[in-house]
Amino acid sequence: DVAGRRAVVLGAGGAARAVVHALGLAGAVEVAVANRTAERAVTAAELAGAAGRALEPSSLREAV
């Protein structure tokens, strides 16, 4: 059960986007997406709704 929890997703490809979307629907309070390309991380994070946020690769250590 991920409701009320935080999650970090590495990557922004098709499988990662599906996971981000599912986490958002399941009620995660924060879904952070890290990707080499910032624009793709933002696009993927938007799939989690208000819970989504994009991470800069350099801030990954802070997220986990």
mmCIF file as gemmi writes it, N, C-alpha and C atoms, coordinates in Angstrom:
data_model
loop_
_atom_site.group_PDB
_atom_site.id
_atom_site.type_symbol
_atom_site.label_atom_id
_atom_site.label_alt_id
_atom_site.label_comp_id
_atom_site.label_asym_id
_atom_site.label_entity_id
_atom_site.label_seq_id
_atom_site.pdbx_PDB_ins_code
_atom_site.Cartn_x
_atom_site.Cartn_y
_atom_site.Cartn_z
_atom_site.occupancy
_atom_site.B_iso_or_equiv
_atom_site.pdbx_formal_charge
_atom_site.auth_seq_id
_atom_site.auth_asym_id
_atom_site.pdbx_PDB_model_num
ATOM 1 N N . ASP Axp A 1 ? 0.844 -1.183 0 1 0 ? 1 A 1
ATOM 2 C CA . ASP Axp A 1 ? 0 0 0 1 0 ? 1 A 1
ATOM 3 C C . ASP Axp A 1 ? 0.887 1.242 0 1 0 ? 1 A 1
ATOM 4 N N . VAL Axp A 2 ? 0.754 2.076 -0.984 1 0 ? 2 A 1
ATOM 5 C CA . VAL Axp A 2 ? 1.584 3.281 -1.095 1 0 ? 2 A 1
ATOM 6 C C . VAL Axp A 2 ? 0.855 4.55 -0.674 1 0 ? 2 A 1
ATOM 7 N N . ALA Axp A 3 ? -0.402 4.436 -0.303 1 0 ? 3 A 1
ATOM 8 C CA . ALA Axp A 3 ? -1.164 5.622 0.11 1 0 ? 3 A 1
ATOM 9 C C . ALA Axp A 3 ? -0.465 6.302 1.279 1 0 ? 3 A 1
ATOM 10 N N . GLY Axp A 4 ? -0.234 7.604 1.136 1 0 ? 4 A 1
ATOM 11 C CA . GLY Axp A 4 ? 0.409 8.374 2.197 1 0 ? 4 A 1
ATOM 12 C C . GLY Axp A 4 ? 1.92 8.261 2.24 1 0 ? 4 A 1
ATOM 13 N N . ARG Axp A 5 ? 2.514 7.569 1.292 1 0 ? 5 A 1
ATOM 14 C CA . ARG Axp A 5 ? 3.97 7.371 1.275 1 0 ? 5 A 1
ATOM 15 C C . ARG Axp A 5 ? 4.629 8.182 0.174 1 0 ? 5 A 1
ATOM 16 N N . ARG Axp A 6 ? 5.953 8.29 0.277 1 0 ? 6 A 1
ATOM 17 C CA . ARG Axp A 6 ? 6.765 8.96 -0.741 1 0 ? 6 A 1
ATOM 18 C C . ARG Axp A 6 ? 7.446 7.898 -1.592 1 0 ? 6 A 1
ATOM 19 N N . ALA Axp A 7 ? 7.675 8.209 -2.864 1 0 ? 7 A 1
ATOM 20 C CA . ALA Axp A 7 ? 8.339 7.275 -3.769 1 0 ? 7 A 1
ATOM 21 C C . ALA Axp A 7 ? 9.304 8.032 -4.67 1 0 ? 7 A 1
ATOM 22 N N . VAL Axp A 8 ? 10.369 7.346 -5.063 1 0 ? 8 A 1
ATOM 23 C CA . VAL Axp A 8 ? 11.323 7.875 -6.038 1 0 ? 8 A 1
ATOM 24 C C . VAL Axp A 8 ? 11.351 6.904 -7.21 1 0 ? 8 A 1
ATOM 25 N N . VAL Axp A 9 ? 11.182 7.423 -8.409 1 0 ? 9 A 1
ATOM 26 C CA . VAL Axp A 9 ? 11.222 6.611 -9.618 1 0 ? 9 A 1
ATOM 27 C C . VAL Axp A 9 ? 12.428 7.055 -10.427 1 0 ? 9 A 1
ATOM 28 N N . LEU Axp A 10 ? 13.258 6.091 -10.811 1 0 ? 10 A 1
ATOM 29 C CA . LEU Axp A 10 ? 14.445 6.381 -11.615 1 0 ? 10 A 1
ATOM 30 C C . LEU Axp A 10 ? 14.125 6.127 -13.077 1 0 ? 10 A 1
ATOM 31 N N . GLY Axp A 11 ? 14.26 7.148 -13.875 1 0 ? 11 A 1
ATOM 32 C CA . GLY Axp A 11 ? 13.981 7.043 -15.298 1 0 ? 11 A 1
ATOM 33 C C . GLY Axp A 11 ? 12.632 7.64 -15.639 1 0 ? 11 A 1
ATOM 34 N N . ALA Axp A 12 ? 12.427 7.892 -16.927 1 0 ? 12 A 1
ATOM 35 C CA . ALA Axp A 12 ? 11.18 8.5 -17.381 1 0 ? 12 A 1
ATOM 36 C C . ALA Axp A 12 ? 10.699 7.865 -18.678 1 0 ? 12 A 1
ATOM 37 N N . GLY Axp A 13 ? 11.104 6.616 -18.892 1 0 ? 13 A 1
ATOM 38 C CA . GLY Axp A 13 ? 10.641 5.893 -20.07 1 0 ? 13 A 1
ATOM 39 C C . GLY Axp A 13 ? 9.228 5.376 -19.869 1 0 ? 13 A 1
ATOM 40 N N . GLY Axp A 14 ? 8.786 4.548 -20.779 1 0 ? 14 A 1
ATOM 41 C CA . GLY Axp A 14 ? 7.414 4.055 -20.739 1 0 ? 14 A 1
ATOM 42 C C . GLY Axp A 14 ? 7.042 3.335 -19.461 1 0 ? 14 A 1
ATOM 43 N N . ALA Axp A 15 ? 7.87 2.405 -19.015 1 0 ? 15 A 1
ATOM 44 C CA . ALA Axp A 15 ? 7.57 1.666 -17.782 1 0 ? 15 A 1
ATOM 45 C C . ALA Axp A 15 ? 7.576 2.597 -16.58 1 0 ? 15 A 1
ATOM 46 N N . ALA Axp A 16 ? 8.54 3.497 -16.524 1 0 ? 16 A 1
ATOM 47 C CA . ALA Axp A 16 ? 8.617 4.442 -15.403 1 0 ? 16 A 1
ATOM 48 C C . ALA Axp A 16 ? 7.395 5.351 -15.38 1 0 ? 16 A 1
ATOM 49 N N . ARG Axp A 17 ? 6.956 5.814 -16.534 1 0 ? 17 A 1
ATOM 50 C CA . ARG Axp A 17 ? 5.767 6.674 -16.589 1 0 ? 17 A 1
ATOM 51 C C . ARG Axp A 17 ? 4.534 5.932 -16.091 1 0 ? 17 A 1
ATOM 52 N N . ALA Axp A 18 ? 4.421 4.65 -16.43 1 0 ? 18 A 1
ATOM 53 C CA . ALA Axp A 18 ? 3.29 3.85 -15.955 1 0 ? 18 A 1
ATOM 54 C C . ALA Axp A 18 ? 3.326 3.714 -14.436 1 0 ? 18 A 1
ATOM 55 N N . VAL Axp A 19 ? 4.513 3.51 -13.882 1 0 ? 19 A 1
ATOM 56 C CA . VAL Axp A 19 ? 4.664 3.398 -12.429 1 0 ? 19 A 1
ATOM 57 C C . VAL Axp A 19 ? 4.317 4.721 -11.756 1 0 ? 19 A 1
ATOM 58 N N . VAL Axp A 20 ? 4.804 5.825 -12.306 1 0 ? 20 A 1
ATOM 59 C CA . VAL Axp A 20 ? 4.515 7.153 -11.742 1 0 ? 20 A 1
ATOM 60 C C . VAL Axp A 20 ? 3.008 7.392 -11.721 1 0 ? 20 A 1
ATOM 61 N N . HIS Axp A 21 ? 2.355 7.097 -12.81 1 0 ? 21 A 1
ATOM 62 C CA . HIS Axp A 21 ? 0.905 7.281 -12.894 1 0 ? 21 A 1
ATOM 63 C C . HIS Axp A 21 ? 0.194 6.415 -11.854 1 0 ? 21 A 1
ATOM 64 N N . ALA Axp A 22 ? 0.59 5.152 -11.754 1 0 ? 22 A 1
ATOM 65 C CA . ALA Axp A 22 ? -0.034 4.234 -10.794 1 0 ? 22 A 1
ATOM 66 C C . ALA Axp A 22 ? 0.183 4.695 -9.357 1 0 ? 22 A 1
ATOM 67 N N . LEU Axp A 23 ? 1.378 5.189 -9.052 1 0 ? 23 A 1
ATOM 68 C CA . LEU Axp A 23 ? 1.645 5.687 -7.702 1 0 ? 23 A 1
ATOM 69 C C . LEU Axp A 23 ? 0.758 6.879 -7.372 1 0 ? 23 A 1
ATOM 70 N N . GLY Axp A 24 ? 0.582 7.762 -8.333 1 0 ? 24 A 1
ATOM 71 C CA . GLY Axp A 24 ? -0.299 8.907 -8.123 1 0 ? 24 A 1
ATOM 72 C C . GLY Axp A 24 ? -1.737 8.475 -7.872 1 0 ? 24 A 1
ATOM 73 N N . LEU Axp A 25 ? -2.214 7.525 -8.659 1 0 ? 25 A 1
ATOM 74 C CA . LEU Axp A 25 ? -3.58 7.024 -8.487 1 0 ? 25 A 1
ATOM 75 C C . LEU Axp A 25 ? -3.756 6.293 -7.164 1 0 ? 25 A 1
ATOM 76 N N . ALA Axp A 26 ? -2.682 5.65 -6.687 1 0 ? 26 A 1
ATOM 77 C CA . ALA Axp A 26 ? -2.746 4.87 -5.446 1 0 ? 26 A 1
ATOM 78 C C . ALA Axp A 26 ? -2.647 5.731 -4.199 1 0 ? 26 A 1
ATOM 79 N N . GLY Axp A 27 ? -2.435 7.033 -4.368 1 0 ? 27 A 1
ATOM 80 C CA . GLY Axp A 27 ? -2.444 7.925 -3.218 1 0 ? 27 A 1
ATOM 81 C C . GLY Axp A 27 ? -1.105 8.255 -2.607 1 0 ? 27 A 1
ATOM 82 N N . ALA Axp A 28 ? -0.015 8.043 -3.34 1 0 ? 28 A 1
ATOM 83 C CA . ALA Axp A 28 ? 1.292 8.459 -2.821 1 0 ? 28 A 1
ATOM 84 C C . ALA Axp A 28 ? 1.268 9.971 -2.607 1 0 ? 28 A 1
ATOM 85 N N . VAL Axp A 29 ? 1.872 10.436 -1.506 1 0 ? 29 A 1
ATOM 86 C CA . VAL Axp A 29 ? 1.855 11.879 -1.229 1 0 ? 29 A 1
ATOM 87 C C . VAL Axp A 29 ? 2.927 12.617 -2.008 1 0 ? 29 A 1
ATOM 88 N N . GLU Axp A 30 ? 3.965 11.895 -2.416 1 0 ? 30 A 1
ATOM 89 C CA . GLU Axp A 30 ? 5.015 12.497 -3.239 1 0 ? 30 A 1
ATOM 90 C C . GLU Axp A 30 ? 5.597 11.429 -4.151 1 0 ? 30 A 1
ATOM 91 N N . VAL Axp A 31 ? 5.706 11.758 -5.424 1 0 ? 31 A 1
ATOM 92 C CA . VAL Axp A 31 ? 6.337 10.876 -6.398 1 0 ? 31 A 1
ATOM 93 C C . VAL Axp A 31 ? 7.419 11.698 -7.084 1 0 ? 31 A 1
ATOM 94 N N . ALA Axp A 32 ? 8.659 11.431 -6.727 1 0 ? 32 A 1
ATOM 95 C CA . ALA Axp A 32 ? 9.794 12.162 -7.283 1 0 ? 32 A 1
ATOM 96 C C . ALA Axp A 32 ? 10.373 11.354 -8.438 1 0 ? 32 A 1
ATOM 97 N N . VAL Axp A 33 ? 10.597 12.011 -9.557 1 0 ? 33 A 1
ATOM 98 C CA . VAL Axp A 33 ? 11.12 11.348 -10.75 1 0 ? 33 A 1
ATOM 99 C C . VAL Axp A 33 ? 12.499 11.911 -11.07 1 0 ? 33 A 1
ATOM 100 N N . ALA Axp A 34 ? 13.481 11.031 -11.155 1 0 ? 34 A 1
ATOM 101 C CA . ALA Axp A 34 ? 14.843 11.423 -11.52 1 0 ? 34 A 1
ATOM 102 C C . ALA Axp A 34 ? 15.154 10.858 -12.902 1 0 ? 34 A 1
ATOM 103 N N . ASN Axp A 35 ? 15.682 11.706 -13.756 1 0 ? 35 A 1
ATOM 104 C CA . ASN Axp A 35 ? 16.037 11.296 -15.106 1 0 ? 35 A 1
ATOM 105 C C . ASN Axp A 35 ? 17.195 12.16 -15.588 1 0 ? 35 A 1
ATOM 106 N N . ARG Axp A 36 ? 17.989 11.625 -16.495 1 0 ? 36 A 1
ATOM 107 C CA . ARG Axp A 36 ? 19.108 12.413 -17.033 1 0 ? 36 A 1
ATOM 108 C C . ARG Axp A 36 ? 18.625 13.657 -17.75 1 0 ? 36 A 1
ATOM 109 N N . THR Axp A 37 ? 17.47 13.565 -18.381 1 0 ? 37 A 1
ATOM 110 C CA . THR Axp A 37 ? 16.899 14.701 -19.094 1 0 ? 37 A 1
ATOM 111 C C . THR Axp A 37 ? 15.808 15.328 -18.232 1 0 ? 37 A 1
ATOM 112 N N . ALA Axp A 38 ? 16.038 16.55 -17.785 1 0 ? 38 A 1
ATOM 113 C CA . ALA Axp A 38 ? 15.109 17.217 -16.87 1 0 ? 38 A 1
ATOM 114 C C . ALA Axp A 38 ? 13.712 17.354 -17.47 1 0 ? 38 A 1
ATOM 115 N N . GLU Axp A 39 ? 13.621 17.665 -18.745 1 0 ? 39 A 1
ATOM 116 C CA . GLU Axp A 39 ? 12.313 17.844 -19.386 1 0 ? 39 A 1
ATOM 117 C C . GLU Axp A 39 ? 11.483 16.571 -19.324 1 0 ? 39 A 1
ATOM 118 N N . ARG Axp A 40 ? 12.127 15.442 -19.525 1 0 ? 40 A 1
ATOM 119 C CA . ARG Axp A 40 ? 11.401 14.162 -19.465 1 0 ? 40 A 1
ATOM 120 C C . ARG Axp A 40 ? 10.983 13.838 -18.043 1 0 ? 40 A 1
ATOM 121 N N . ALA Axp A 41 ? 11.803 14.219 -17.066 1 0 ? 41 A 1
ATOM 122 C CA . ALA Axp A 41 ? 11.431 14.003 -15.664 1 0 ? 41 A 1
ATOM 123 C C . ALA Axp A 41 ? 10.19 14.815 -15.317 1 0 ? 41 A 1
ATOM 124 N N . VAL Axp A 42 ? 10.132 16.045 -15.787 1 0 ? 42 A 1
ATOM 125 C CA . VAL Axp A 42 ? 8.968 16.905 -15.526 1 0 ? 42 A 1
ATOM 126 C C . VAL Axp A 42 ? 7.718 16.298 -16.158 1 0 ? 42 A 1
ATOM 127 N N . THR Axp A 43 ? 7.841 15.87 -17.395 1 0 ? 43 A 1
ATOM 128 C CA . THR Axp A 43 ? 6.697 15.285 -18.095 1 0 ? 43 A 1
ATOM 129 C C . THR Axp A 43 ? 6.193 14.04 -17.374 1 0 ? 43 A 1
ATOM 130 N N . ALA Axp A 44 ? 7.108 13.19 -16.937 1 0 ? 44 A 1
ATOM 131 C CA . ALA Axp A 44 ? 6.713 11.976 -16.216 1 0 ? 44 A 1
ATOM 132 C C . ALA Axp A 44 ? 6.097 12.323 -14.868 1 0 ? 44 A 1
ATOM 133 N N . ALA Axp A 45 ? 6.683 13.259 -14.15 1 0 ? 45 A 1
ATOM 134 C CA . ALA Axp A 45 ? 6.178 13.631 -12.824 1 0 ? 45 A 1
ATOM 135 C C . ALA Axp A 45 ? 4.755 14.163 -12.9 1 0 ? 45 A 1
ATOM 136 N N . GLU Axp A 46 ? 4.423 14.83 -13.973 1 0 ? 46 A 1
ATOM 137 C CA . GLU Axp A 46 ? 3.066 15.37 -14.136 1 0 ? 46 A 1
ATOM 138 C C . GLU Axp A 46 ? 2.01 14.273 -14.15 1 0 ? 46 A 1
ATOM 139 N N . LEU Axp A 47 ? 2.408 13.058 -14.491 1 0 ? 47 A 1
ATOM 140 C CA . LEU Axp A 47 ? 1.463 11.941 -14.528 1 0 ? 47 A 1
ATOM 141 C C . LEU Axp A 47 ? 0.994 11.537 -13.133 1 0 ? 47 A 1
ATOM 142 N N . ALA Axp A 48 ? 1.703 11.958 -12.098 1 0 ? 48 A 1
ATOM 143 C CA . ALA Axp A 48 ? 1.306 11.648 -10.718 1 0 ? 48 A 1
ATOM 144 C C . ALA Axp A 48 ? 0.389 12.716 -10.154 1 0 ? 48 A 1
ATOM 145 N N . GLY Axp A 49 ? 0.034 13.696 -10.951 1 0 ? 49 A 1
ATOM 146 C CA . GLY Axp A 49 ? -0.822 14.771 -10.467 1 0 ? 49 A 1
ATOM 147 C C . GLY Axp A 49 ? -0.078 15.663 -9.493 1 0 ? 49 A 1
ATOM 148 N N . ALA Axp A 50 ? -0.784 16.118 -8.475 1 0 ? 50 A 1
ATOM 149 C CA . ALA Axp A 50 ? -0.202 17.055 -7.509 1 0 ? 50 A 1
ATOM 150 C C . ALA Axp A 50 ? 0.953 16.442 -6.721 1 0 ? 50 A 1
ATOM 151 N N . ALA Axp A 51 ? 1.03 15.118 -6.662 1 0 ? 51 A 1
ATOM 152 C CA . ALA Axp A 51 ? 2.093 14.451 -5.901 1 0 ? 51 A 1
ATOM 153 C C . ALA Axp A 51 ? 3.417 14.424 -6.661 1 0 ? 51 A 1
ATOM 154 N N . GLY Axp A 52 ? 3.392 14.653 -7.967 1 0 ? 52 A 1
ATOM 155 C CA . GLY Axp A 52 ? 4.587 14.509 -8.785 1 0 ? 52 A 1
ATOM 156 C C . GLY Axp A 52 ? 5.531 15.687 -8.707 1 0 ? 52 A 1
ATOM 157 N N . ARG Axp A 53 ? 6.823 15.37 -8.733 1 0 ? 53 A 1
ATOM 158 C CA . ARG Axp A 53 ? 7.853 16.404 -8.84 1 0 ? 53 A 1
ATOM 159 C C . ARG Axp A 53 ? 9.062 15.8 -9.53 1 0 ? 53 A 1
ATOM 160 N N . ALA Axp A 54 ? 9.76 16.635 -10.264 1 0 ? 54 A 1
ATOM 161 C CA . ALA Axp A 54 ? 10.966 16.203 -10.967 1 0 ? 54 A 1
ATOM 162 C C . ALA Axp A 54 ? 12.179 16.502 -10.101 1 0 ? 54 A 1
ATOM 163 N N . LEU Axp A 55 ? 13.125 15.593 -10.116 1 0 ? 55 A 1
ATOM 164 C CA . LEU Axp A 55 ? 14.377 15.764 -9.385 1 0 ? 55 A 1
ATOM 165 C C . LEU Axp A 55 ? 15.515 16.016 -10.355 1 0 ? 55 A 1
ATOM 166 N N . GLU Axp A 56 ? 16.408 16.891 -9.97 1 0 ? 56 A 1
ATOM 167 C CA . GLU Axp A 56 ? 17.667 17.011 -10.692 1 0 ? 56 A 1
ATOM 168 C C . GLU Axp A 56 ? 18.504 15.792 -10.293 1 0 ? 56 A 1
ATOM 169 N N . PRO Axp A 57 ? 19.257 15.209 -11.215 1 0 ? 57 A 1
ATOM 170 C CA . PRO Axp A 57 ? 20.077 14.054 -10.844 1 0 ? 57 A 1
ATOM 171 C C . PRO Axp A 57 ? 20.978 14.324 -9.641 1 0 ? 57 A 1
ATOM 172 N N . SER Axp A 58 ? 21.433 15.552 -9.479 1 0 ? 58 A 1
ATOM 173 C CA . SER Axp A 58 ? 22.318 15.871 -8.357 1 0 ? 58 A 1
ATOM 174 C C . SER Axp A 58 ? 21.588 15.847 -7.017 1 0 ? 58 A 1
ATOM 175 N N . SER Axp A 59 ? 20.259 15.951 -7.017 1 0 ? 59 A 1
ATOM 176 C CA . SER Axp A 59 ? 19.512 15.954 -5.758 1 0 ? 59 A 1
ATOM 177 C C . SER Axp A 59 ? 18.957 14.58 -5.409 1 0 ? 59 A 1
ATOM 178 N N . LEU Axp A 60 ? 19.333 13.558 -6.158 1 0 ? 60 A 1
ATOM 179 C CA . LEU Axp A 60 ? 18.829 12.216 -5.912 1 0 ? 60 A 1
ATOM 180 C C . LEU Axp A 60 ? 19.193 11.724 -4.516 1 0 ? 60 A 1
ATOM 181 N N . ARG Axp A 61 ? 20.394 12.008 -4.071 1 0 ? 61 A 1
ATOM 182 C CA . ARG Axp A 61 ? 20.825 11.551 -2.747 1 0 ? 61 A 1
ATOM 183 C C . ARG Axp A 61 ? 19.901 12.092 -1.656 1 0 ? 61 A 1
ATOM 184 N N . GLU Axp A 62 ? 19.45 13.331 -1.798 1 0 ? 62 A 1
ATOM 185 C CA . GLU Axp A 62 ? 18.551 13.935 -0.807 1 0 ? 62 A 1
ATOM 186 C C . GLU Axp A 62 ? 17.186 13.261 -0.81 1 0 ? 62 A 1
ATOM 187 N N . ALA Axp A 63 ? 16.782 12.724 -1.937 1 0 ? 63 A 1
ATOM 188 C CA . ALA Axp A 63 ? 15.445 12.156 -2.068 1 0 ? 63 A 1
ATOM 189 C C . ALA Axp A 63 ? 15.32 10.771 -1.449 1 0 ? 63 A 1
ATOM 190 N N . VAL Axp A 64 ? 16.434 10.05 -1.377 1 0 ? 64 A 1
ATOM 191 C CA . VAL Axp A 64 ? 16.358 8.676 -0.853 1 0 ? 64 A 1
ATOM 192 C C . VAL Axp A 64 ? 16.834 8.552 0.544 1 0 ? 64 A 1
